[in-house]
Amino acid sequence: MEETPPQPQAAHASPPFPAIFTPPSALSSTSLRGSPTVPSPAHFSTPPGPPVFSSPLRPAAVPFRTTPISPQAVPLASRTASSSSSVSLPTSSEPHTMNGAATPHSHAPSVAPSLEDSSIDSPYVLFSARKVLKQKKLLNAPSLGFGALVSPGREVSPGPEALERDPRRCLNCGAYVNLYCDVLIGSGQWQCVICKKLNSSEGEFVVSSKQDLVQWPELMSSTVDYVHPGNRRPGLIPVPVLRVSGPIFILIDECLDEAHLQHLQGSLHAFVDSLPPTARIGIISYGRTVSVYDFSEGAAVSADVLPGSKSLAQESLKVLIYGTGVYLSPIHASLPVAHTIFSSLRPYQFSVAEVSRDRCLGAAVEVALGIIQGPSAELSRGIIKRSGGNCRILVCAGGPNTFGPGSTPHSVQHPNYAYLEKTAMKYMESLGHEARRHSTIVDILCAGTCPVRVPVLQSLAKCSGGVLLLHDDFGEAFGVNLQRASTKAAGSHGLFEIRCSDGMLVTQVIGPGEEASPDSHETFKHDTSFCIQMHSVEGTQSFSVSLETKADIRNDFIYFQFAVRYSNVYQTESTRVITSRLQTVDSLSAYLSSVQEDVASVIIGKRTVLRARTASDALDMRLTIDERIKDIALKFGTQVPKSKLYRFPKELSSLPECLFHLRRGPLLGSIIGHEDERSVLRSLFLNASFDLSLRMLAPRCITHREGGTFEELPAYDLTMQSNCAVVLDHGTDIFIWLGAELATQEGQTAAALAACRTLAEELSELRFPAPRILSFREGSSQARYFVSRLIPAHKDPTYEQESRFPQLRTLAPELRARLKSSFIHFDDPSFCEWMRSLKLVPPEPS
């Protein structure tokens, strides 16, 4: 089965996805980044840890990996060590002593390094396999493939060592010095692991013995942060102790009905109450006009009203900025005024359908950007200095942009709608890029039942580095996401570089960025790195990197280096360098045993979802999954004796079930009603961290038992037992299902529901976006959301049910009979039926 990169779609055909870059596979290792040959465009994409359970969880059919809570920046504190100044923070991995093994007369270490490196278990990089197969044909097989998930902006505790100086780099290829470099302790020269060239350390690494190399953290740890002295942007001063908070502009839709407005007001009141006293906020509302609220009037509500029909003229903007109004104010001085403004909002007064109401969202964002940029935009030398930090514009929208710049017609039946939508998308993309240039992220939070024209708004959010989220209403989930969007730790101006050993190729990268232009970064003589300009640098993001080899591998190890340079939350320039080494093997069995099935599933999922730009594409991708599973069995499995059936490799037993969930779930299936919702989910999935991606791919099912204990079970419909409560975590949605028998016992129902609700909140604590948490009883109309996400294992023979769902054996005969009679027949195949339809033997559960 061949997998070809997707072709660019017409701008109006679908919402923009994460930037996709696919380097040319034939690119020679000697090609120069600065040469006239320019690579063709290429394809390019944390929730918290689990709660404390009162009893151990049983292993699920699909592996579940936990992650620490969302990233928090660590203040820098200086100390002196040798010739460098470093931060006294513990390293993220155990020290390595490989560098010290070199002698003045040899590059080779005197002690063989361990084959299992701690860099394989880096929290920033997850490889689809812990070893690399030497045979090109099988390693490059597109059905399984080889790759990595990289989260360069993720923060963990303890974090990597932070060095307050510039890094040493290979003058030939640009790679960074690292723990795998051979060091000649007599001359101080070090050998690059990427291009094998010798580099001078200008005498810095000259030591008397190998033990003395431990004073350089970059030679001991797989991950190092460099904090560069000085700033790239003029007029800003590093703040090494306090985190710098940029202003937050809240943009409010004026065209809401009373019920929606009441929910929104409640969420906004809670939002400003949650902000720290030093946070600076601004408030704008928009309809046919743009109202910029003035905080200088004390308790009175005052706003400057601007036209929304066209972009604001520079002269009008100057009058606004140089006037007496205060449009950005710290919470400690303006909290009562903000509450008064929110309370003064009134519902839409006219009898016009929601979709036909005039909303000048584009003009409102322009005004917010103008105020954020301020008068310093006119000063070429940056004499006037603003507060640093990334700025955020949080748009609370109840409908599409239908008036002024970037607007679309009220009706999709408009004869020229396709062209006008394409024009609107181009405007929004330009506005998003302008916001990003000024370190401003635009997050658009939509709610209600009115179509919001996702492709248009997605363009603005994506190009600024923000997100577009859809909610049922402006209630709890909306309010939580509003708060979490404002507190996300984010860097800006990020440049992500990927380097790997000669012979390895980056064939596809999926993530929140776009291919960097050659003049946007430093280039070296033989620099074959792949560079991505990141939209923003956040711990909740990841990049899916697909890799291939040019030929059969002869070396014992393959090296990978990932580096991201960005302006952090302290407004200082930082570079994070992550270096990994994988052992190569000849044995297919050893390679398959090293495959991390959950990581491989997520990478395959992102490559597949990337191509599902429309409902028709999604149907095609479901068929592609079928072909992929068959090809993996054909290439890596075995044929059943005296049969045409193939047996899936036992080392990959959970992979087919993960992809079966993907095939029938909301990303590719039809269990979500509107294509706009599926489009937003796909965009989130392509950019999401590994943990959230895995949950969106394959749900996690946890059953509540009597006594308040929880048990993790496979996500099969056999879990719907009437005397139980079940929690199903599907990433952006968490469902709580109460069995009919349990629901009749009021005391037990309340206790079970409270326990499940607490569990759901702990599972999604600090997750962004915050999931919907829905609870319902067995047999209710809403229960279909829950049932549709479970594999219909009730259709399988009894022996297979017990093999894959052992908990069935503990049920009394009458309970099993009752469970069997509760299922309604429908046409969806079970996992085993699907595997057999592909002429494959279902793998044994792991």
PDB file of C-alpha atoms in Angstrom, residues 331-582:
ATOM      1  CA  ILE A 331      -7.482  43.753  37.431  1.00  0.00           C
ATOM      2  CA  HIS A 332      -6.703  45.199  40.863  1.00  0.00           C
ATOM      3  CA  ALA A 333      -7.797  48.628  39.610  1.00  0.00           C
ATOM      4  CA  SER A 334     -10.630  47.681  37.274  1.00  0.00           C
ATOM      5  CA  LEU A 335     -12.363  44.567  38.608  1.00  0.00           C
ATOM      6  CA  PRO A 336     -15.553  46.385  39.772  1.00  0.00           C
ATOM      7  CA  VAL A 337     -15.729  48.216  36.438  1.00  0.00           C
ATOM      8  CA  ALA A 338     -15.383  44.943  34.516  1.00  0.00           C
ATOM      9  CA  HIS A 339     -18.240  43.389  36.497  1.00  0.00           C
ATOM     10  CA  THR A 340     -20.374  46.451  35.810  1.00  0.00           C
ATOM     11  CA  ILE A 341     -19.632  46.244  32.075  1.00  0.00           C
ATOM     12  CA  PHE A 342     -20.621  42.573  31.916  1.00  0.00           C
ATOM     13  CA  SER A 343     -23.825  43.206  33.861  1.00  0.00           C
ATOM     14  CA  SER A 344     -24.755  46.072  31.514  1.00  0.00           C
ATOM     15  CA  LEU A 345     -24.776  43.859  28.405  1.00  0.00           C
ATOM     16  CA  ARG A 346     -28.231  43.461  26.868  1.00  0.00           C
ATOM     17  CA  PRO A 347     -29.672  40.726  24.618  1.00  0.00           C
ATOM     18  CA  TYR A 348     -30.252  41.265  20.907  1.00  0.00           C
ATOM     19  CA  GLN A 349     -33.422  43.340  20.443  1.00  0.00           C
ATOM     20  CA  PHE A 350     -34.500  42.723  16.849  1.00  0.00           C
ATOM     21  CA  SER A 351     -36.491  39.879  15.278  1.00  0.00           C
ATOM     22  CA  VAL A 352     -33.699  38.642  13.037  1.00  0.00           C
ATOM     23  CA  ALA A 353     -32.506  35.046  12.763  1.00  0.00           C
ATOM     24  CA  GLU A 354     -29.200  34.396  14.551  1.00  0.00           C
ATOM     25  CA  VAL A 355     -27.312  33.624  11.366  1.00  0.00           C
ATOM     26  CA  SER A 356     -28.520  36.852   9.708  1.00  0.00           C
ATOM     27  CA  ARG A 357     -27.410  39.235  12.459  1.00  0.00           C
ATOM     28  CA  ASP A 358     -24.572  41.622  11.613  1.00  0.00           C
ATOM     29  CA  ARG A 359     -21.344  40.842  13.452  1.00  0.00           C
ATOM     30  CA  CYS A 360     -18.124  42.739  12.669  1.00  0.00           C
ATOM     31  CA  LEU A 361     -15.720  40.315  14.337  1.00  0.00           C
ATOM     32  CA  GLY A 362     -12.855  41.159  11.954  1.00  0.00           C
ATOM     33  CA  ALA A 363     -13.041  44.888  12.663  1.00  0.00           C
ATOM     34  CA  ALA A 364     -13.158  44.210  16.427  1.00  0.00           C
ATOM     35  CA  VAL A 365      -9.956  42.133  16.279  1.00  0.00           C
ATOM     36  CA  GLU A 366      -8.279  44.889  14.246  1.00  0.00           C
ATOM     37  CA  VAL A 367      -9.133  47.457  16.928  1.00  0.00           C
ATOM     38  CA  ALA A 368      -7.881  45.172  19.720  1.00  0.00           C
ATOM     39  CA  LEU A 369      -4.597  44.645  17.862  1.00  0.00           C
ATOM     40  CA  GLY A 370      -4.212  48.383  17.337  1.00  0.00           C
ATOM     41  CA  ILE A 371      -4.646  49.103  21.050  1.00  0.00           C
ATOM     42  CA  ILE A 372      -2.284  46.271  22.045  1.00  0.00           C
ATOM     43  CA  GLN A 373       0.340  47.518  19.622  1.00  0.00           C
ATOM     44  CA  GLY A 374      -0.098  51.033  20.959  1.00  0.00           C
ATOM     45  CA  PRO A 375       1.800  54.172  20.016  1.00  0.00           C
ATOM     46  CA  SER A 376       5.134  52.306  20.016  1.00  0.00           C
ATOM     47  CA  ALA A 377       4.291  51.070  16.517  1.00  0.00           C
ATOM     48  CA  GLU A 378       5.210  54.500  15.154  1.00  0.00           C
ATOM     49  CA  LEU A 379       8.557  54.695  16.910  1.00  0.00           C
ATOM     50  CA  SER A 380      11.326  53.113  14.889  1.00  0.00           C
ATOM     51  CA  ARG A 381      13.703  52.872  17.852  1.00  0.00           C
ATOM     52  CA  GLY A 382      11.233  51.399  20.301  1.00  0.00           C
ATOM     53  CA  ILE A 383      11.624  54.291  22.759  1.00  0.00           C
ATOM     54  CA  ILE A 384       8.249  53.617  24.342  1.00  0.00           C
ATOM     55  CA  LYS A 385       8.249  50.261  26.040  1.00  0.00           C
ATOM     56  CA  ARG A 386       5.131  48.209  26.765  1.00  0.00           C
ATOM     57  CA  SER A 387       4.675  45.382  29.229  1.00  0.00           C
ATOM     58  CA  GLY A 388       6.071  42.192  27.800  1.00  0.00           C
ATOM     59  CA  GLY A 389       4.531  38.787  27.507  1.00  0.00           C
ATOM     60  CA  ASN A 390       2.356  37.220  24.903  1.00  0.00           C
ATOM     61  CA  CYS A 391      -0.922  39.065  24.442  1.00  0.00           C
ATOM     62  CA  ARG A 392      -4.201  37.192  24.049  1.00  0.00           C
ATOM     63  CA  ILE A 393      -7.437  38.074  22.356  1.00  0.00           C
ATOM     64  CA  LEU A 394     -10.299  35.885  23.575  1.00  0.00           C
ATOM     65  CA  VAL A 395     -13.291  36.061  21.241  1.00  0.00           C
ATOM     66  CA  CYS A 396     -16.665  34.986  22.674  1.00  0.00           C
ATOM     67  CA  ALA A 397     -18.710  34.370  19.521  1.00  0.00           C
ATOM     68  CA  GLY A 398     -22.274  33.213  19.018  1.00  0.00           C
ATOM     69  CA  GLY A 399     -22.331  33.370  15.229  1.00  0.00           C
ATOM     70  CA  PRO A 400     -20.325  34.066  12.036  1.00  0.00           C
ATOM     71  CA  ASN A 401     -18.568  37.231  10.931  1.00  0.00           C
ATOM     72  CA  THR A 402     -21.194  38.702   8.590  1.00  0.00           C
ATOM     73  CA  PHE A 403     -20.354  42.414   8.519  1.00  0.00           C
ATOM     74  CA  GLY A 404     -17.285  44.435   7.656  1.00  0.00           C
ATOM     75  CA  PRO A 405     -13.771  43.112   6.918  1.00  0.00           C
ATOM     76  CA  GLY A 406     -13.529  39.349   6.421  1.00  0.00           C
ATOM     77  CA  SER A 407     -17.300  38.870   6.392  1.00  0.00           C
ATOM     78  CA  THR A 408     -19.317  36.216   4.580  1.00  0.00           C
ATOM     79  CA  PRO A 409     -22.929  36.448   3.329  1.00  0.00           C
ATOM     80  CA  HIS A 410     -25.658  35.571   5.794  1.00  0.00           C
ATOM     81  CA  SER A 411     -26.728  32.581   3.711  1.00  0.00           C
ATOM     82  CA  VAL A 412     -24.601  29.849   2.166  1.00  0.00           C
ATOM     83  CA  GLN A 413     -27.112  29.911  -0.697  1.00  0.00           C
ATOM     84  CA  HIS A 414     -25.699  33.237  -1.848  1.00  0.00           C
ATOM     85  CA  PRO A 415     -24.774  32.823  -5.551  1.00  0.00           C
ATOM     86  CA  ASN A 416     -21.232  34.059  -4.923  1.00  0.00           C
ATOM     87  CA  TYR A 417     -20.725  32.479  -1.508  1.00  0.00           C
ATOM     88  CA  ALA A 418     -17.730  30.270  -2.401  1.00  0.00           C
ATOM     89  CA  TYR A 419     -15.719  33.212  -3.722  1.00  0.00           C
ATOM     90  CA  LEU A 420     -16.658  35.501  -0.834  1.00  0.00           C
ATOM     91  CA  GLU A 421     -15.757  32.800   1.699  1.00  0.00           C
ATOM     92  CA  LYS A 422     -12.363  32.340   0.032  1.00  0.00           C
ATOM     93  CA  THR A 423     -11.781  36.098   0.173  1.00  0.00           C
ATOM     94  CA  ALA A 424     -12.807  36.179   3.835  1.00  0.00           C
ATOM     95  CA  MET A 425     -10.393  33.329   4.636  1.00  0.00           C
ATOM     96  CA  LYS A 426      -7.505  35.196   3.012  1.00  0.00           C
ATOM     97  CA  TYR A 427      -8.316  38.298   5.060  1.00  0.00           C
ATOM     98  CA  MET A 428      -8.486  36.269   8.284  1.00  0.00           C
ATOM     99  CA  GLU A 429      -5.183  34.556   7.487  1.00  0.00           C
ATOM    100  CA  SER A 430      -3.572  37.969   6.968  1.00  0.00           C
ATOM    101  CA  LEU A 431      -5.072  39.246  10.222  1.00  0.00           C
ATOM    102  CA  GLY A 432      -3.816  36.139  12.061  1.00  0.00           C
ATOM    103  CA  HIS A 433      -0.285  36.611  10.713  1.00  0.00           C
ATOM    104  CA  GLU A 434      -0.391  40.270  11.761  1.00  0.00           C
ATOM    105  CA  ALA A 435      -1.417  39.216  15.274  1.00  0.00           C
ATOM    106  CA  ARG A 436       1.428  36.700  15.451  1.00  0.00           C
ATOM    107  CA  ARG A 437       3.954  39.333  14.369  1.00  0.00           C
ATOM    108  CA  HIS A 438       2.934  41.295  17.456  1.00  0.00           C
ATOM    109  CA  SER A 439       3.082  38.239  19.772  1.00  0.00           C
ATOM    110  CA  THR A 440      -0.696  38.129  20.055  1.00  0.00           C
ATOM    111  CA  ILE A 441      -2.666  34.883  20.090  1.00  0.00           C
ATOM    112  CA  VAL A 442      -6.323  34.900  19.044  1.00  0.00           C
ATOM    113  CA  ASP A 443      -8.461  32.167  20.623  1.00  0.00           C
ATOM    114  CA  ILE A 444     -12.048  31.987  19.349  1.00  0.00           C
ATOM    115  CA  LEU A 445     -14.549  30.313  21.674  1.00  0.00           C
ATOM    116  CA  CYS A 446     -17.918  29.755  20.001  1.00  0.00           C
ATOM    117  CA  ALA A 447     -21.134  28.552  21.599  1.00  0.00           C
ATOM    118  CA  GLY A 448     -24.769  28.043  20.716  1.00  0.00           C
ATOM    119  CA  THR A 449     -26.515  26.467  17.760  1.00  0.00           C
ATOM    120  CA  CYS A 450     -25.813  29.101  15.104  1.00  0.00           C
ATOM    121  CA  PRO A 451     -23.326  28.015  12.382  1.00  0.00           C
ATOM    122  CA  VAL A 452     -20.139  30.061  12.769  1.00  0.00           C
ATOM    123  CA  ARG A 453     -18.555  29.387   9.341  1.00  0.00           C
ATOM    124  CA  VAL A 454     -15.684  27.354  10.783  1.00  0.00           C
ATOM    125  CA  PRO A 455     -13.309  27.648   7.758  1.00  0.00           C
ATOM    126  CA  VAL A 456     -13.228  31.454   8.086  1.00  0.00           C
ATOM    127  CA  LEU A 457     -12.743  31.693  11.854  1.00  0.00           C
ATOM    128  CA  GLN A 458     -10.323  28.755  11.850  1.00  0.00           C
ATOM    129  CA  SER A 459      -8.042  30.734   9.526  1.00  0.00           C
ATOM    130  CA  LEU A 460      -7.729  33.572  12.040  1.00  0.00           C
ATOM    131  CA  ALA A 461      -7.168  31.339  15.066  1.00  0.00           C
ATOM    132  CA  LYS A 462      -4.699  29.012  13.361  1.00  0.00           C
ATOM    133  CA  CYS A 463      -2.505  31.709  11.792  1.00  0.00           C
ATOM    134  CA  SER A 464      -2.192  33.579  15.093  1.00  0.00           C
ATOM    135  CA  GLY A 465      -1.249  30.413  17.000  1.00  0.00           C
ATOM    136  CA  GLY A 466      -4.602  30.128  18.761  1.00  0.00           C
ATOM    137  CA  VAL A 467      -7.479  27.654  18.667  1.00  0.00           C
ATOM    138  CA  LEU A 468     -11.122  27.594  17.621  1.00  0.00           C
ATOM    139  CA  LEU A 469     -13.447  25.776  20.014  1.00  0.00           C
ATOM    140  CA  LEU A 470     -17.139  24.914  19.707  1.00  0.00           C
ATOM    141  CA  HIS A 471     -19.396  24.609  22.759  1.00  0.00           C
ATOM    142  CA  ASP A 472     -23.037  23.698  23.254  1.00  0.00           C
ATOM    143  CA  ASP A 473     -23.604  26.860  25.297  1.00  0.00           C
ATOM    144  CA  PHE A 474     -21.765  29.592  27.182  1.00  0.00           C
ATOM    145  CA  GLY A 475     -21.966  27.640  30.453  1.00  0.00           C
ATOM    146  CA  GLU A 476     -19.511  25.605  32.490  1.00  0.00           C
ATOM    147  CA  ALA A 477     -17.218  24.118  29.814  1.00  0.00           C
ATOM    148  CA  PHE A 478     -17.070  27.474  28.010  1.00  0.00           C
ATOM    149  CA  GLY A 479     -16.133  29.283  31.211  1.00  0.00           C
ATOM    150  CA  VAL A 480     -13.439  26.759  32.099  1.00  0.00           C
ATOM    151  CA  ASN A 481     -11.898  27.009  28.627  1.00  0.00           C
ATOM    152  CA  LEU A 482     -11.966  30.798  28.860  1.00  0.00           C
ATOM    153  CA  GLN A 483      -9.921  30.609  32.060  1.00  0.00           C
ATOM    154  CA  ARG A 484      -7.491  27.972  30.790  1.00  0.00           C
ATOM    155  CA  ALA A 485      -6.914  29.779  27.492  1.00  0.00           C
ATOM    156  CA  SER A 486      -5.810  32.879  29.402  1.00  0.00           C
ATOM    157  CA  THR A 487      -3.328  30.988  31.601  1.00  0.00           C
ATOM    158  CA  LYS A 488      -1.601  28.780  29.012  1.00  0.00           C
ATOM    159  CA  ALA A 489       2.151  29.246  29.246  1.00  0.00           C
ATOM    160  CA  ALA A 490       3.192  30.178  25.729  1.00  0.00           C
ATOM    161  CA  GLY A 491       6.335  31.311  23.984  1.00  0.00           C
ATOM    162  CA  SER A 492       6.485  33.162  20.695  1.00  0.00           C
ATOM    163  CA  HIS A 493       8.677  33.468  17.604  1.00  0.00           C
ATOM    164  CA  GLY A 494       9.532  29.768  17.801  1.00  0.00           C
ATOM    165  CA  LEU A 495      11.853  28.069  15.303  1.00  0.00           C
ATOM    166  CA  PHE A 496      11.845  24.263  15.444  1.00  0.00           C
ATOM    167  CA  GLU A 497      14.803  22.402  13.881  1.00  0.00           C
ATOM    168  CA  ILE A 498      15.057  18.664  13.210  1.00  0.00           C
ATOM    169  CA  ARG A 499      18.365  16.938  12.497  1.00  0.00           C
ATOM    170  CA  CYS A 500      19.146  13.245  12.211  1.00  0.00           C
ATOM    171  CA  SER A 501      22.007  10.948  11.230  1.00  0.00           C
ATOM    172  CA  ASP A 502      23.109  10.871   7.626  1.00  0.00           C
ATOM    173  CA  GLY A 503      20.873   8.431   5.778  1.00  0.00           C
ATOM    174  CA  MET A 504      17.679   9.272   7.705  1.00  0.00           C
ATOM    175  CA  LEU A 505      15.101  11.530   6.067  1.00  0.00           C
ATOM    176  CA  VAL A 506      12.262  13.608   7.506  1.00  0.00           C
ATOM    177  CA  THR A 507       9.410  12.795   5.115  1.00  0.00           C
ATOM    178  CA  GLN A 508       6.468  14.455   6.873  1.00  0.00           C
ATOM    179  CA  VAL A 509       5.832  16.764   9.813  1.00  0.00           C
ATOM    180  CA  ILE A 510       2.339  17.496  11.126  1.00  0.00           C
ATOM    181  CA  GLY A 511       1.902  20.276  13.642  1.00  0.00           C
ATOM    182  CA  PRO A 512       1.161  23.909  14.529  1.00  0.00           C
ATOM    183  CA  GLY A 513       3.582  25.741  12.268  1.00  0.00           C
ATOM    184  CA  GLU A 514       4.756  26.359   8.747  1.00  0.00           C
ATOM    185  CA  GLU A 515       7.963  25.765   6.849  1.00  0.00           C
ATOM    186  CA  ALA A 516      10.573  28.374   7.779  1.00  0.00           C
ATOM    187  CA  SER A 517      12.085  30.509   5.053  1.00  0.00           C
ATOM    188  CA  PRO A 518      15.880  30.120   4.617  1.00  0.00           C
ATOM    189  CA  ASP A 519      16.535  33.700   5.725  1.00  0.00           C
ATOM    190  CA  SER A 520      14.631  33.281   9.010  1.00  0.00           C
ATOM    191  CA  HIS A 521      17.416  31.345  10.700  1.00  0.00           C
ATOM    192  CA  GLU A 522      21.148  30.843  10.739  1.00  0.00           C
ATOM    193  CA  THR A 523      22.447  28.490   8.048  1.00  0.00           C
ATOM    194  CA  PHE A 524      25.603  26.413   7.963  1.00  0.00           C
ATOM    195  CA  LYS A 525      27.814  25.004   5.226  1.00  0.00           C
ATOM    196  CA  HIS A 526      26.150  21.583   5.038  1.00  0.00           C
ATOM    197  CA  ASP A 527      22.971  22.139   7.053  1.00  0.00           C
ATOM    198  CA  THR A 528      20.389  19.489   6.128  1.00  0.00           C
ATOM    199  CA  SER A 529      18.038  20.326   9.005  1.00  0.00           C
ATOM    200  CA  PHE A 530      14.319  20.660   8.513  1.00  0.00           C
ATOM    201  CA  CYS A 531      13.076  23.960  10.008  1.00  0.00           C
ATOM    202  CA  ILE A 532       9.559  24.928  11.054  1.00  0.00           C
ATOM    203  CA  GLN A 533       8.330  28.366  12.073  1.00  0.00           C
ATOM    204  CA  MET A 534       6.033  27.675  15.034  1.00  0.00           C
ATOM    205  CA  HIS A 535       2.798  29.617  15.464  1.00  0.00           C
ATOM    206  CA  SER A 536       3.264  29.547  19.240  1.00  0.00           C
ATOM    207  CA  VAL A 537       5.282  27.457  21.690  1.00  0.00           C
ATOM    208  CA  GLU A 538       3.008  25.679  24.164  1.00  0.00           C
ATOM    209  CA  GLY A 539       3.239  22.540  26.248  1.00  0.00           C
ATOM    210  CA  THR A 540      -0.135  21.312  24.990  1.00  0.00           C
ATOM    211  CA  GLN A 541       1.134  20.947  21.419  1.00  0.00           C
ATOM    212  CA  SER A 542       3.128  18.294  19.608  1.00  0.00           C
ATOM    213  CA  PHE A 543       4.621  17.615  16.190  1.00  0.00           C
ATOM    214  CA  SER A 544       4.282  14.260  14.460  1.00  0.00           C
ATOM    215  CA  VAL A 545       7.517  13.561  12.578  1.00  0.00           C
ATOM    216  CA  SER A 546       7.621  10.744  10.005  1.00  0.00           C
ATOM    217  CA  LEU A 547      11.069   9.347   9.170  1.00  0.00           C
ATOM    218  CA  GLU A 548      12.550   7.051   6.543  1.00  0.00           C
ATOM    219  CA  THR A 549      15.994   5.734   5.668  1.00  0.00           C
ATOM    220  CA  LYS A 550      17.665   6.214   2.293  1.00  0.00           C
ATOM    221  CA  ALA A 551      19.273   2.766   2.309  1.00  0.00           C
ATOM    222  CA  ASP A 552      19.890  -0.205   4.573  1.00  0.00           C
ATOM    223  CA  ILE A 553      21.496   1.011   7.803  1.00  0.00           C
ATOM    224  CA  ARG A 554      24.980  -0.185   8.705  1.00  0.00           C
ATOM    225  CA  ASN A 555      25.635   1.824  11.862  1.00  0.00           C
ATOM    226  CA  ASP A 556      24.888   0.560  15.358  1.00  0.00           C
ATOM    227  CA  PHE A 557      23.084   3.744  16.370  1.00  0.00           C
ATOM    228  CA  ILE A 558      20.966   6.474  14.811  1.00  0.00           C
ATOM    229  CA  TYR A 559      21.016   9.985  16.306  1.00  0.00           C
ATOM    230  CA  PHE A 560      18.186  12.525  16.356  1.00  0.00           C
ATOM    231  CA  GLN A 561      18.350  16.114  17.527  1.00  0.00           C
ATOM    232  CA  PHE A 562      15.382  18.435  18.015  1.00  0.00           C
ATOM    233  CA  ALA A 563      15.922  22.100  18.885  1.00  0.00           C
ATOM    234  CA  VAL A 564      13.472  24.939  19.413  1.00  0.00           C
ATOM    235  CA  ARG A 565      14.514  28.588  19.780  1.00  0.00           C
ATOM    236  CA  TYR A 566      11.817  30.923  21.043  1.00  0.00           C
ATOM    237  CA  SER A 567      11.014  33.912  23.208  1.00  0.00           C
ATOM    238  CA  ASN A 568       9.790  32.482  26.512  1.00  0.00           C
ATOM    239  CA  VAL A 569       7.264  33.830  29.033  1.00  0.00           C
ATOM    240  CA  TYR A 570      10.011  35.925  30.618  1.00  0.00           C
ATOM    241  CA  GLN A 571      10.604  37.596  27.226  1.00  0.00           C
ATOM    242  CA  THR A 572      14.121  36.182  27.009  1.00  0.00           C
ATOM    243  CA  GLU A 573      15.459  34.161  24.090  1.00  0.00           C
ATOM    244  CA  SER A 574      15.802  30.464  24.890  1.00  0.00           C
ATOM    245  CA  THR A 575      16.864  27.371  22.997  1.00  0.00           C
ATOM    246  CA  ARG A 576      15.873  23.873  24.076  1.00  0.00           C
ATOM    247  CA  VAL A 577      18.042  21.092  22.616  1.00  0.00           C
ATOM    248  CA  ILE A 578      16.849  17.468  22.827  1.00  0.00           C
ATOM    249  CA  THR A 579      19.167  14.715  21.607  1.00  0.00           C
ATOM    250  CA  SER A 580      18.165  11.056  21.288  1.00  0.00           C
ATOM    251  CA  ARG A 581      19.993   7.913  20.255  1.00  0.00           C
ATOM    252  CA  LEU A 582      18.329   4.670  19.110  1.00  0.00           C
TER     253      LEU A 582
END
